[in-house]
PDB file of C-alpha atoms in Angstrom:
ATOM      1  CA  UNK A   1       3.228  25.554 -10.018  1.00  0.00           C
ATOM      2  CA  UNK A   2       4.289  26.977 -13.341  1.00  0.00           C
ATOM      3  CA  UNK A   3       2.949  26.563 -16.890  1.00  0.00           C
ATOM      4  CA  UNK A   4      -0.279  24.872 -15.726  1.00  0.00           C
ATOM      5  CA  UNK A   5      -3.771  26.205 -15.005  1.00  0.00           C
ATOM      6  CA  UNK A   6      -4.505  27.287 -11.475  1.00  0.00           C
ATOM      7  CA  UNK A   7      -7.118  24.547 -11.102  1.00  0.00           C
ATOM      8  CA  UNK A   8      -4.353  21.933 -11.294  1.00  0.00           C
ATOM      9  CA  UNK A   9      -2.396  23.519  -8.444  1.00  0.00           C
ATOM     10  CA  UNK A  10      -2.113  21.490  -5.231  1.00  0.00           C
ATOM     11  CA  UNK A  11      -4.261  22.348  -2.253  1.00  0.00           C
ATOM     12  CA  UNK A  12      -2.962  22.783   1.254  1.00  0.00           C
ATOM     13  CA  UNK A  13      -4.349  19.362   2.182  1.00  0.00           C
ATOM     14  CA  UNK A  14      -2.393  17.721  -0.659  1.00  0.00           C
ATOM     15  CA  UNK A  15       0.854  19.269   0.568  1.00  0.00           C
ATOM     16  CA  UNK A  16       0.102  18.151   4.116  1.00  0.00           C
ATOM     17  CA  UNK A  17      -0.497  14.597   2.904  1.00  0.00           C
ATOM     18  CA  UNK A  18       2.822  14.556   1.050  1.00  0.00           C
ATOM     19  CA  UNK A  19       4.660  15.821   4.111  1.00  0.00           C
ATOM     20  CA  UNK A  20       2.882  13.395   6.452  1.00  0.00           C
ATOM     21  CA  UNK A  21       3.792  10.450   4.206  1.00  0.00           C
ATOM     22  CA  UNK A  22       7.426  11.661   4.118  1.00  0.00           C
ATOM     23  CA  UNK A  23       7.404  11.843   0.344  1.00  0.00           C
ATOM     24  CA  UNK A  24      10.027  14.594   0.562  1.00  0.00           C
ATOM     25  CA  UNK A  25      12.619  12.468   2.381  1.00  0.00           C
ATOM     26  CA  UNK A  26      15.290  11.355  -0.068  1.00  0.00           C
ATOM     27  CA  UNK A  27      18.518   9.423   0.327  1.00  0.00           C
ATOM     28  CA  UNK A  28      22.112  10.277   1.205  1.00  0.00           C
ATOM     29  CA  UNK A  29      23.302   9.405  -2.282  1.00  0.00           C
ATOM     30  CA  UNK A  30      22.316  11.784  -5.073  1.00  0.00           C
ATOM     31  CA  UNK A  31      22.266  11.003  -8.769  1.00  0.00           C
ATOM     32  CA  UNK A  32      23.338  13.842 -11.033  1.00  0.00           C
ATOM     33  CA  UNK A  33      20.101  13.551 -13.019  1.00  0.00           C
ATOM     34  CA  UNK A  34      18.029  14.087  -9.855  1.00  0.00           C
ATOM     35  CA  UNK A  35      19.727  17.330  -8.798  1.00  0.00           C
ATOM     36  CA  UNK A  36      17.022  19.629 -10.274  1.00  0.00           C
ATOM     37  CA  UNK A  37      14.406  18.000  -8.009  1.00  0.00           C
ATOM     38  CA  UNK A  38      16.337  18.371  -4.741  1.00  0.00           C
ATOM     39  CA  UNK A  39      15.595  21.337  -2.528  1.00  0.00           C
ATOM     40  CA  UNK A  40      18.480  21.054  -0.072  1.00  0.00           C
ATOM     41  CA  UNK A  41      20.613  18.663   1.943  1.00  0.00           C
ATOM     42  CA  UNK A  42      20.175  18.230   5.690  1.00  0.00           C
ATOM     43  CA  UNK A  43      22.989  18.202   8.209  1.00  0.00           C
ATOM     44  CA  UNK A  44      22.810  14.390   8.458  1.00  0.00           C
ATOM     45  CA  UNK A  45      23.328  14.054   4.699  1.00  0.00           C
ATOM     46  CA  UNK A  46      19.718  13.288   3.698  1.00  0.00           C
ATOM     47  CA  UNK A  47      18.538  15.121   0.597  1.00  0.00           C
ATOM     48  CA  UNK A  48      15.134  16.819   0.711  1.00  0.00           C
ATOM     49  CA  UNK A  49      12.963  16.588  -2.404  1.00  0.00           C
ATOM     50  CA  UNK A  50      11.051  19.640  -3.626  1.00  0.00           C
ATOM     51  CA  UNK A  51       7.374  18.858  -2.934  1.00  0.00           C
ATOM     52  CA  UNK A  52       6.180  21.420  -5.485  1.00  0.00           C
ATOM     53  CA  UNK A  53       8.026  19.656  -8.298  1.00  0.00           C
ATOM     54  CA  UNK A  54       6.721  16.313  -7.086  1.00  0.00           C
ATOM     55  CA  UNK A  55       3.109  17.406  -7.461  1.00  0.00           C
ATOM     56  CA  UNK A  56       3.867  19.170 -10.744  1.00  0.00           C
ATOM     57  CA  UNK A  57       5.254  15.934 -12.198  1.00  0.00           C
ATOM     58  CA  UNK A  58       2.283  13.977 -10.812  1.00  0.00           C
ATOM     59  CA  UNK A  59      -0.103  16.229 -12.737  1.00  0.00           C
ATOM     60  CA  UNK A  60       2.090  16.011 -15.844  1.00  0.00           C
ATOM     61  CA  UNK A  61       2.105  12.200 -15.675  1.00  0.00           C
ATOM     62  CA  UNK A  62      -1.675  12.130 -15.118  1.00  0.00           C
ATOM     63  CA  UNK A  63      -2.214  14.241 -18.241  1.00  0.00           C
ATOM     64  CA  UNK A  64      -0.151  11.746 -20.257  1.00  0.00           C
ATOM     65  CA  UNK A  65      -2.087   8.794 -18.839  1.00  0.00           C
ATOM     66  CA  UNK A  66      -5.458  10.440 -19.469  1.00  0.00           C
ATOM     67  CA  UNK A  67      -4.509  11.094 -23.113  1.00  0.00           C
ATOM     68  CA  UNK A  68      -4.435   7.345 -23.841  1.00  0.00           C
ATOM     69  CA  UNK A  69      -7.862   6.302 -25.085  1.00  0.00           C
ATOM     70  CA  UNK A  70      -7.778   2.674 -23.952  1.00  0.00           C
ATOM     71  CA  UNK A  71      -6.819   2.384 -20.259  1.00  0.00           C
ATOM     72  CA  UNK A  72      -5.848  -1.264 -20.797  1.00  0.00           C
ATOM     73  CA  UNK A  73      -2.878  -0.063 -22.881  1.00  0.00           C
ATOM     74  CA  UNK A  74      -1.239   1.209 -19.675  1.00  0.00           C
ATOM     75  CA  UNK A  75       0.902  -1.228 -17.672  1.00  0.00           C
ATOM     76  CA  UNK A  76       1.951  -0.654 -14.059  1.00  0.00           C
ATOM     77  CA  UNK A  77       5.060  -2.529 -12.900  1.00  0.00           C
ATOM     78  CA  UNK A  78       5.922  -2.971  -9.213  1.00  0.00           C
ATOM     79  CA  UNK A  79       8.576  -5.429  -8.108  1.00  0.00           C
ATOM     80  CA  UNK A  80       9.079  -3.747  -4.735  1.00  0.00           C
ATOM     81  CA  UNK A  81       6.783  -5.277  -2.074  1.00  0.00           C
ATOM     82  CA  UNK A  82       5.729  -1.889  -0.712  1.00  0.00           C
ATOM     83  CA  UNK A  83       4.448  -0.842  -4.134  1.00  0.00           C
ATOM     84  CA  UNK A  84       2.597  -3.983  -5.208  1.00  0.00           C
ATOM     85  CA  UNK A  85      -0.670  -3.226  -3.421  1.00  0.00           C
ATOM     86  CA  UNK A  86      -0.576   0.397  -4.617  1.00  0.00           C
ATOM     87  CA  UNK A  87       0.017  -0.705  -8.218  1.00  0.00           C
ATOM     88  CA  UNK A  88      -2.861  -3.191  -8.084  1.00  0.00           C
ATOM     89  CA  UNK A  89      -5.229  -0.583  -6.651  1.00  0.00           C
ATOM     90  CA  UNK A  90      -4.136   1.964  -9.239  1.00  0.00           C
ATOM     91  CA  UNK A  91      -4.827  -0.538 -12.005  1.00  0.00           C
ATOM     92  CA  UNK A  92      -8.212  -1.382 -10.465  1.00  0.00           C
ATOM     93  CA  UNK A  93      -9.476   2.203 -10.342  1.00  0.00           C
ATOM     94  CA  UNK A  94      -7.984   3.419 -13.642  1.00  0.00           C
ATOM     95  CA  UNK A  95      -8.494   0.297 -15.754  1.00  0.00           C
ATOM     96  CA  UNK A  96      -4.789  -0.318 -16.378  1.00  0.00           C
ATOM     97  CA  UNK A  97      -2.884  -3.614 -16.277  1.00  0.00           C
ATOM     98  CA  UNK A  98      -0.658  -4.430 -13.315  1.00  0.00           C
ATOM     99  CA  UNK A  99       2.452  -6.595 -13.030  1.00  0.00           C
ATOM    100  CA  UNK A 100       3.018  -7.019  -9.288  1.00  0.00           C
ATOM    101  CA  UNK A 101       5.989  -9.057  -8.160  1.00  0.00           C
ATOM    102  CA  UNK A 102       8.697 -10.494 -10.347  1.00  0.00           C
ATOM    103  CA  UNK A 103       8.819  -9.147 -13.897  1.00  0.00           C
ATOM    104  CA  UNK A 104       9.229 -11.985 -16.387  1.00  0.00           C
ATOM    105  CA  UNK A 105      11.966 -11.136 -18.921  1.00  0.00           C
ATOM    106  CA  UNK A 106      10.568 -10.959 -22.432  1.00  0.00           C
ATOM    107  CA  UNK A 107       7.132  -9.690 -21.416  1.00  0.00           C
ATOM    108  CA  UNK A 108       7.438  -6.739 -23.802  1.00  0.00           C
ATOM    109  CA  UNK A 109       9.801  -8.237 -26.404  1.00  0.00           C
ATOM    110  CA  UNK A 110       9.190 -12.006 -26.767  1.00  0.00           C
ATOM    111  CA  UNK A 111       5.783 -12.634 -28.329  1.00  0.00           C
ATOM    112  CA  UNK A 112       6.041 -16.385 -27.688  1.00  0.00           C
ATOM    113  CA  UNK A 113       5.696 -16.014 -23.918  1.00  0.00           C
ATOM    114  CA  UNK A 114       2.250 -16.331 -22.340  1.00  0.00           C
ATOM    115  CA  UNK A 115       2.633 -13.019 -20.532  1.00  0.00           C
ATOM    116  CA  UNK A 116       3.492 -11.071 -23.687  1.00  0.00           C
ATOM    117  CA  UNK A 117       2.014  -7.571 -23.700  1.00  0.00           C
ATOM    118  CA  UNK A 118       2.175  -4.567 -25.985  1.00  0.00           C
ATOM    119  CA  UNK A 119       1.330  -1.536 -23.836  1.00  0.00           C
ATOM    120  CA  UNK A 120       1.505   2.037 -25.032  1.00  0.00           C
ATOM    121  CA  UNK A 121       2.797   3.312 -21.682  1.00  0.00           C
ATOM    122  CA  UNK A 122       4.364   1.759 -18.591  1.00  0.00           C
ATOM    123  CA  UNK A 123       4.597   3.093 -15.049  1.00  0.00           C
ATOM    124  CA  UNK A 124       7.392   1.767 -12.820  1.00  0.00           C
ATOM    125  CA  UNK A 125       7.582   1.982  -9.053  1.00  0.00           C
ATOM    126  CA  UNK A 126      11.370   2.129  -8.797  1.00  0.00           C
ATOM    127  CA  UNK A 127      13.780   2.516 -11.759  1.00  0.00           C
ATOM    128  CA  UNK A 128      16.350   0.402  -9.924  1.00  0.00           C
ATOM    129  CA  UNK A 129      14.250  -2.664  -9.117  1.00  0.00           C
ATOM    130  CA  UNK A 130      12.208  -2.408 -12.326  1.00  0.00           C
ATOM    131  CA  UNK A 131      15.222  -1.975 -14.594  1.00  0.00           C
ATOM    132  CA  UNK A 132      14.311  -5.012 -16.729  1.00  0.00           C
ATOM    133  CA  UNK A 133      10.936  -3.541 -17.649  1.00  0.00           C
ATOM    134  CA  UNK A 134      12.549  -0.188 -18.482  1.00  0.00           C
ATOM    135  CA  UNK A 135      15.167  -1.863 -20.660  1.00  0.00           C
ATOM    136  CA  UNK A 136      12.583  -3.831 -22.649  1.00  0.00           C
ATOM    137  CA  UNK A 137      10.384  -0.752 -22.978  1.00  0.00           C
ATOM    138  CA  UNK A 138      13.339   1.076 -24.521  1.00  0.00           C
ATOM    139  CA  UNK A 139      13.775  -1.741 -27.055  1.00  0.00           C
ATOM    140  CA  UNK A 140      10.199  -1.417 -28.326  1.00  0.00           C
ATOM    141  CA  UNK A 141       9.852   2.373 -27.944  1.00  0.00           C
ATOM    142  CA  UNK A 142       7.396   2.436 -25.029  1.00  0.00           C
ATOM    143  CA  UNK A 143       7.407   5.657 -22.945  1.00  0.00           C
ATOM    144  CA  UNK A 144       8.149   5.212 -19.244  1.00  0.00           C
ATOM    145  CA  UNK A 145       6.819   7.063 -16.199  1.00  0.00           C
ATOM    146  CA  UNK A 146       8.632   6.283 -12.960  1.00  0.00           C
ATOM    147  CA  UNK A 147       8.670   7.219  -9.282  1.00  0.00           C
ATOM    148  CA  UNK A 148      12.313   8.140  -8.735  1.00  0.00           C
ATOM    149  CA  UNK A 149      14.230   8.672  -5.510  1.00  0.00           C
ATOM    150  CA  UNK A 150      17.357  10.787  -5.191  1.00  0.00           C
ATOM    151  CA  UNK A 151      19.692   7.859  -5.939  1.00  0.00           C
ATOM    152  CA  UNK A 152      17.735   6.554  -8.973  1.00  0.00           C
ATOM    153  CA  UNK A 153      19.084   6.597 -12.508  1.00  0.00           C
ATOM    154  CA  UNK A 154      16.789   8.213 -15.064  1.00  0.00           C
ATOM    155  CA  UNK A 155      18.194   6.352 -18.049  1.00  0.00           C
ATOM    156  CA  UNK A 156      15.349   5.510 -20.459  1.00  0.00           C
ATOM    157  CA  UNK A 157      12.833   7.119 -18.060  1.00  0.00           C
ATOM    158  CA  UNK A 158      10.794   9.730 -19.935  1.00  0.00           C
ATOM    159  CA  UNK A 159       8.868  11.270 -17.018  1.00  0.00           C
ATOM    160  CA  UNK A 160      10.350  11.059 -13.525  1.00  0.00           C
ATOM    161  CA  UNK A 161       8.163  11.754 -10.480  1.00  0.00           C
ATOM    162  CA  UNK A 162      10.569  12.733  -7.669  1.00  0.00           C
ATOM    163  CA  UNK A 163       9.360  11.016  -4.529  1.00  0.00           C
ATOM    164  CA  UNK A 164      10.395   8.723  -1.723  1.00  0.00           C
ATOM    165  CA  UNK A 165       9.805   5.273  -3.230  1.00  0.00           C
ATOM    166  CA  UNK A 166      11.202   3.311  -0.273  1.00  0.00           C
ATOM    167  CA  UNK A 167       8.398   4.013   2.190  1.00  0.00           C
ATOM    168  CA  UNK A 168       5.029   2.287   2.023  1.00  0.00           C
ATOM    169  CA  UNK A 169       3.100   5.433   2.894  1.00  0.00           C
ATOM    170  CA  UNK A 170       4.927   7.601   0.344  1.00  0.00           C
ATOM    171  CA  UNK A 171       4.428   5.030  -2.429  1.00  0.00           C
ATOM    172  CA  UNK A 172       0.772   4.489  -1.594  1.00  0.00           C
ATOM    173  CA  UNK A 173       0.079   8.210  -1.484  1.00  0.00           C
ATOM    174  CA  UNK A 174       1.885   8.783  -4.785  1.00  0.00           C
ATOM    175  CA  UNK A 175      -0.229   6.201  -6.606  1.00  0.00           C
ATOM    176  CA  UNK A 176      -3.383   7.493  -4.893  1.00  0.00           C
ATOM    177  CA  UNK A 177      -2.739  11.069  -6.002  1.00  0.00           C
ATOM    178  CA  UNK A 178      -1.899   9.880  -9.520  1.00  0.00           C
ATOM    179  CA  UNK A 179      -5.086   7.800  -9.780  1.00  0.00           C
ATOM    180  CA  UNK A 180      -7.208  10.646  -8.416  1.00  0.00           C
ATOM    181  CA  UNK A 181      -5.778  13.130 -10.894  1.00  0.00           C
ATOM    182  CA  UNK A 182      -6.281  10.712 -13.809  1.00  0.00           C
ATOM    183  CA  UNK A 183      -9.933  10.200 -12.857  1.00  0.00           C
ATOM    184  CA  UNK A 184     -10.409  13.952 -12.518  1.00  0.00           C
ATOM    185  CA  UNK A 185      -8.966  14.608 -15.959  1.00  0.00           C
ATOM    186  CA  UNK A 186     -11.192  11.908 -17.446  1.00  0.00           C
ATOM    187  CA  UNK A 187     -14.230  13.492 -15.809  1.00  0.00           C
ATOM    188  CA  UNK A 188     -15.032  10.424 -13.713  1.00  0.00           C
ATOM    189  CA  UNK A 189     -14.899  12.325 -10.415  1.00  0.00           C
ATOM    190  CA  UNK A 190     -15.384  16.013  -9.625  1.00  0.00           C
ATOM    191  CA  UNK A 191     -12.707  18.345  -8.319  1.00  0.00           C
ATOM    192  CA  UNK A 192     -15.166  20.027  -5.982  1.00  0.00           C
ATOM    193  CA  UNK A 193     -15.762  16.837  -3.993  1.00  0.00           C
ATOM    194  CA  UNK A 194     -13.207  14.618  -2.250  1.00  0.00           C
ATOM    195  CA  UNK A 195     -12.531  11.177  -3.693  1.00  0.00           C
ATOM    196  CA  UNK A 196     -14.526   8.506  -1.877  1.00  0.00           C
ATOM    197  CA  UNK A 197     -11.609   6.033  -1.934  1.00  0.00           C
ATOM    198  CA  UNK A 198      -9.416   6.320   1.145  1.00  0.00           C
ATOM    199  CA  UNK A 199      -5.677   6.574   0.728  1.00  0.00           C
ATOM    200  CA  UNK A 200      -5.269   3.710   3.224  1.00  0.00           C
ATOM    201  CA  UNK A 201      -6.428   1.287   0.514  1.00  0.00           C
ATOM    202  CA  UNK A 202      -3.168   1.911  -1.364  1.00  0.00           C
ATOM    203  CA  UNK A 203      -0.863   1.269   1.611  1.00  0.00           C
ATOM    204  CA  UNK A 204       1.110  -1.944   1.945  1.00  0.00           C
ATOM    205  CA  UNK A 205      -0.218  -4.343   4.594  1.00  0.00           C
ATOM    206  CA  UNK A 206       1.865  -7.062   6.210  1.00  0.00           C
ATOM    207  CA  UNK A 207       0.157 -10.465   5.669  1.00  0.00           C
ATOM    208  CA  UNK A 208       0.896 -11.540   9.255  1.00  0.00           C
ATOM    209  CA  UNK A 209      -0.680  -8.387  10.670  1.00  0.00           C
ATOM    210  CA  UNK A 210      -3.693  -8.854   8.404  1.00  0.00           C
ATOM    211  CA  UNK A 211      -4.119 -12.440   9.638  1.00  0.00           C
ATOM    212  CA  UNK A 212      -3.911 -11.313  13.261  1.00  0.00           C
ATOM    213  CA  UNK A 213      -6.524  -8.630  12.645  1.00  0.00           C
ATOM    214  CA  UNK A 214      -8.801 -11.162  10.946  1.00  0.00           C
ATOM    215  CA  UNK A 215      -8.430 -13.634  13.810  1.00  0.00           C
ATOM    216  CA  UNK A 216      -9.149 -10.928  16.388  1.00  0.00           C
ATOM    217  CA  UNK A 217     -12.241  -9.817  14.467  1.00  0.00           C
ATOM    218  CA  UNK A 218     -13.471 -13.417  14.175  1.00  0.00           C
ATOM    219  CA  UNK A 219     -12.939 -13.999  17.911  1.00  0.00           C
ATOM    220  CA  UNK A 220     -14.827 -10.822  18.764  1.00  0.00           C
ATOM    221  CA  UNK A 221     -17.686 -11.800  16.464  1.00  0.00           C
ATOM    222  CA  UNK A 222     -17.954 -15.304  17.958  1.00  0.00           C
ATOM    223  CA  UNK A 223     -17.889 -13.908  21.494  1.00  0.00           C
ATOM    224  CA  UNK A 224     -20.690 -11.499  20.667  1.00  0.00           C
ATOM    225  CA  UNK A 225     -22.773 -14.312  19.156  1.00  0.00           C
ATOM    226  CA  UNK A 226     -22.754 -16.496  22.316  1.00  0.00           C
ATOM    227  CA  UNK A 227     -26.095 -16.421  24.286  1.00  0.00           C
ATOM    228  CA  UNK A 228     -26.079 -14.750  27.674  1.00  0.00           C
ATOM    229  CA  UNK A 229     -26.541 -17.259  30.513  1.00  0.00           C
ATOM    230  CA  UNK A 230     -29.284 -16.675  33.029  1.00  0.00           C
ATOM    231  CA  UNK A 231     -28.564 -16.064  36.675  1.00  0.00           C
ATOM    232  CA  UNK A 232     -29.689 -19.578  37.695  1.00  0.00           C
ATOM    233  CA  UNK A 233     -27.506 -21.284  35.103  1.00  0.00           C
ATOM    234  CA  UNK A 234     -24.546 -19.182  36.123  1.00  0.00           C
ATOM    235  CA  UNK A 235     -24.490 -20.776  39.660  1.00  0.00           C
ATOM    236  CA  UNK A 236     -21.911 -23.614  39.648  1.00  0.00           C
ATOM    237  CA  UNK A 237     -23.068 -27.110  40.572  1.00  0.00           C
ATOM    238  CA  UNK A 238     -20.492 -27.620  43.360  1.00  0.00           C
ATOM    239  CA  UNK A 239     -21.715 -24.884  45.635  1.00  0.00           C
ATOM    240  CA  UNK A 240     -21.482 -24.891  49.412  1.00  0.00           C
ATOM    241  CA  UNK A 241     -25.075 -26.058  49.825  1.00  0.00           C
ATOM    242  CA  UNK A 242     -24.606 -28.892  47.366  1.00  0.00           C
ATOM    243  CA  UNK A 243     -21.559 -30.262  49.219  1.00  0.00           C
ATOM    244  CA  UNK A 244     -23.343 -30.143  52.593  1.00  0.00           C
ATOM    245  CA  UNK A 245     -26.377 -31.963  51.224  1.00  0.00           C
ATOM    246  CA  UNK A 246     -24.230 -34.669  49.653  1.00  0.00           C
ATOM    247  CA  UNK A 247     -22.384 -35.265  52.952  1.00  0.00           C
ATOM    248  CA  UNK A 248     -25.587 -35.383  55.003  1.00  0.00           C
ATOM    249  CA  UNK A 249     -27.256 -37.893  52.699  1.00  0.00           C
ATOM    250  CA  UNK A 250     -24.271 -40.312  52.563  1.00  0.00           C
ATOM    251  CA  UNK A 251     -24.526 -43.971  53.713  1.00  0.00           C
ATOM    252  CA  UNK A 252     -22.928 -45.266  56.930  1.00  0.00           C
ATOM    253  CA  UNK A 253     -20.178 -47.183  55.210  1.00  0.00           C
ATOM    254  CA  UNK A 254     -19.177 -44.407  52.898  1.00  0.00           C
ATOM    255  CA  UNK A 255     -17.277 -41.215  53.323  1.00  0.00           C
ATOM    256  CA  UNK A 256     -19.130 -38.903  55.613  1.00  0.00           C
ATOM    257  CA  UNK A 257     -21.535 -41.644  56.808  1.00  0.00           C
ATOM    258  CA  UNK A 258     -20.779 -41.085  60.548  1.00  0.00           C
ATOM    259  CA  UNK A 259     -19.769 -37.515  61.154  1.00  0.00           C
ATOM    260  CA  UNK A 260     -18.872 -38.133  64.868  1.00  0.00           C
ATOM    261  CA  UNK A 261     -16.145 -40.718  64.202  1.00  0.00           C
ATOM    262  CA  UNK A 262     -12.665 -39.267  64.196  1.00  0.00           C
ATOM    263  CA  UNK A 263      -9.951 -40.349  61.817  1.00  0.00           C
ATOM    264  CA  UNK A 264      -7.662 -41.788  64.483  1.00  0.00           C
ATOM    265  CA  UNK A 265     -10.289 -43.561  66.653  1.00  0.00           C
ATOM    266  CA  UNK A 266     -10.204 -47.389  67.171  1.00  0.00           C
ATOM    267  CA  UNK A 267     -12.994 -49.440  65.671  1.00  0.00           C
TER     268      UNK A 267
END
């Protein structure tokens, strides 16, 4: 990295995480404003994002966020489903406000609305899906930080973090790295020790899969709570001995009363 202290440089583990999450995989379409962040183009037409510039912009954005005294003056916007959980977790650990889901028009400009807010900085997950928030931020002179893919327009975006914002793992990792760097700059956590929060907490989870996992865990817990039956109780009632005893003790006029009489014999 250039123009930053060596302590802010990425470690080998950080680069491996970015590659594992496919944060460097771009799109086939390339916006002219995103050309400086592209390393090369593959044979299949996919553009590859420069990982070094991605981390450099992450640190730059974290320094801007850490410079704001009140964390509640930062607003994170995520209309894309894959980024909603990451935005909420980022807001939880940094003290920012989160708008997950549909962005209500007028949130930054119409003071009559119930959801009216006056943040000093906004962070968007995708400049294309969060265009309404970017437009209103431009009206009221709010700086914008955004995760931008190769096909994203950087109009009214002040700091663009080049990254794959269409994958749940890339988005979750981007917000995790940003939150970790903000907490390090604030002095909340140490750089010599790893952050105790796992990156998996920032990943999108399908509600149906979560319900299935919860049901499976509940079934396993209920099965473990059942008492173990003893060996005597485990023997079924209709055993071979029980049937023989019932036949031997039957009356003469009932089934099995006279064992020597055949079915077809005359009375």
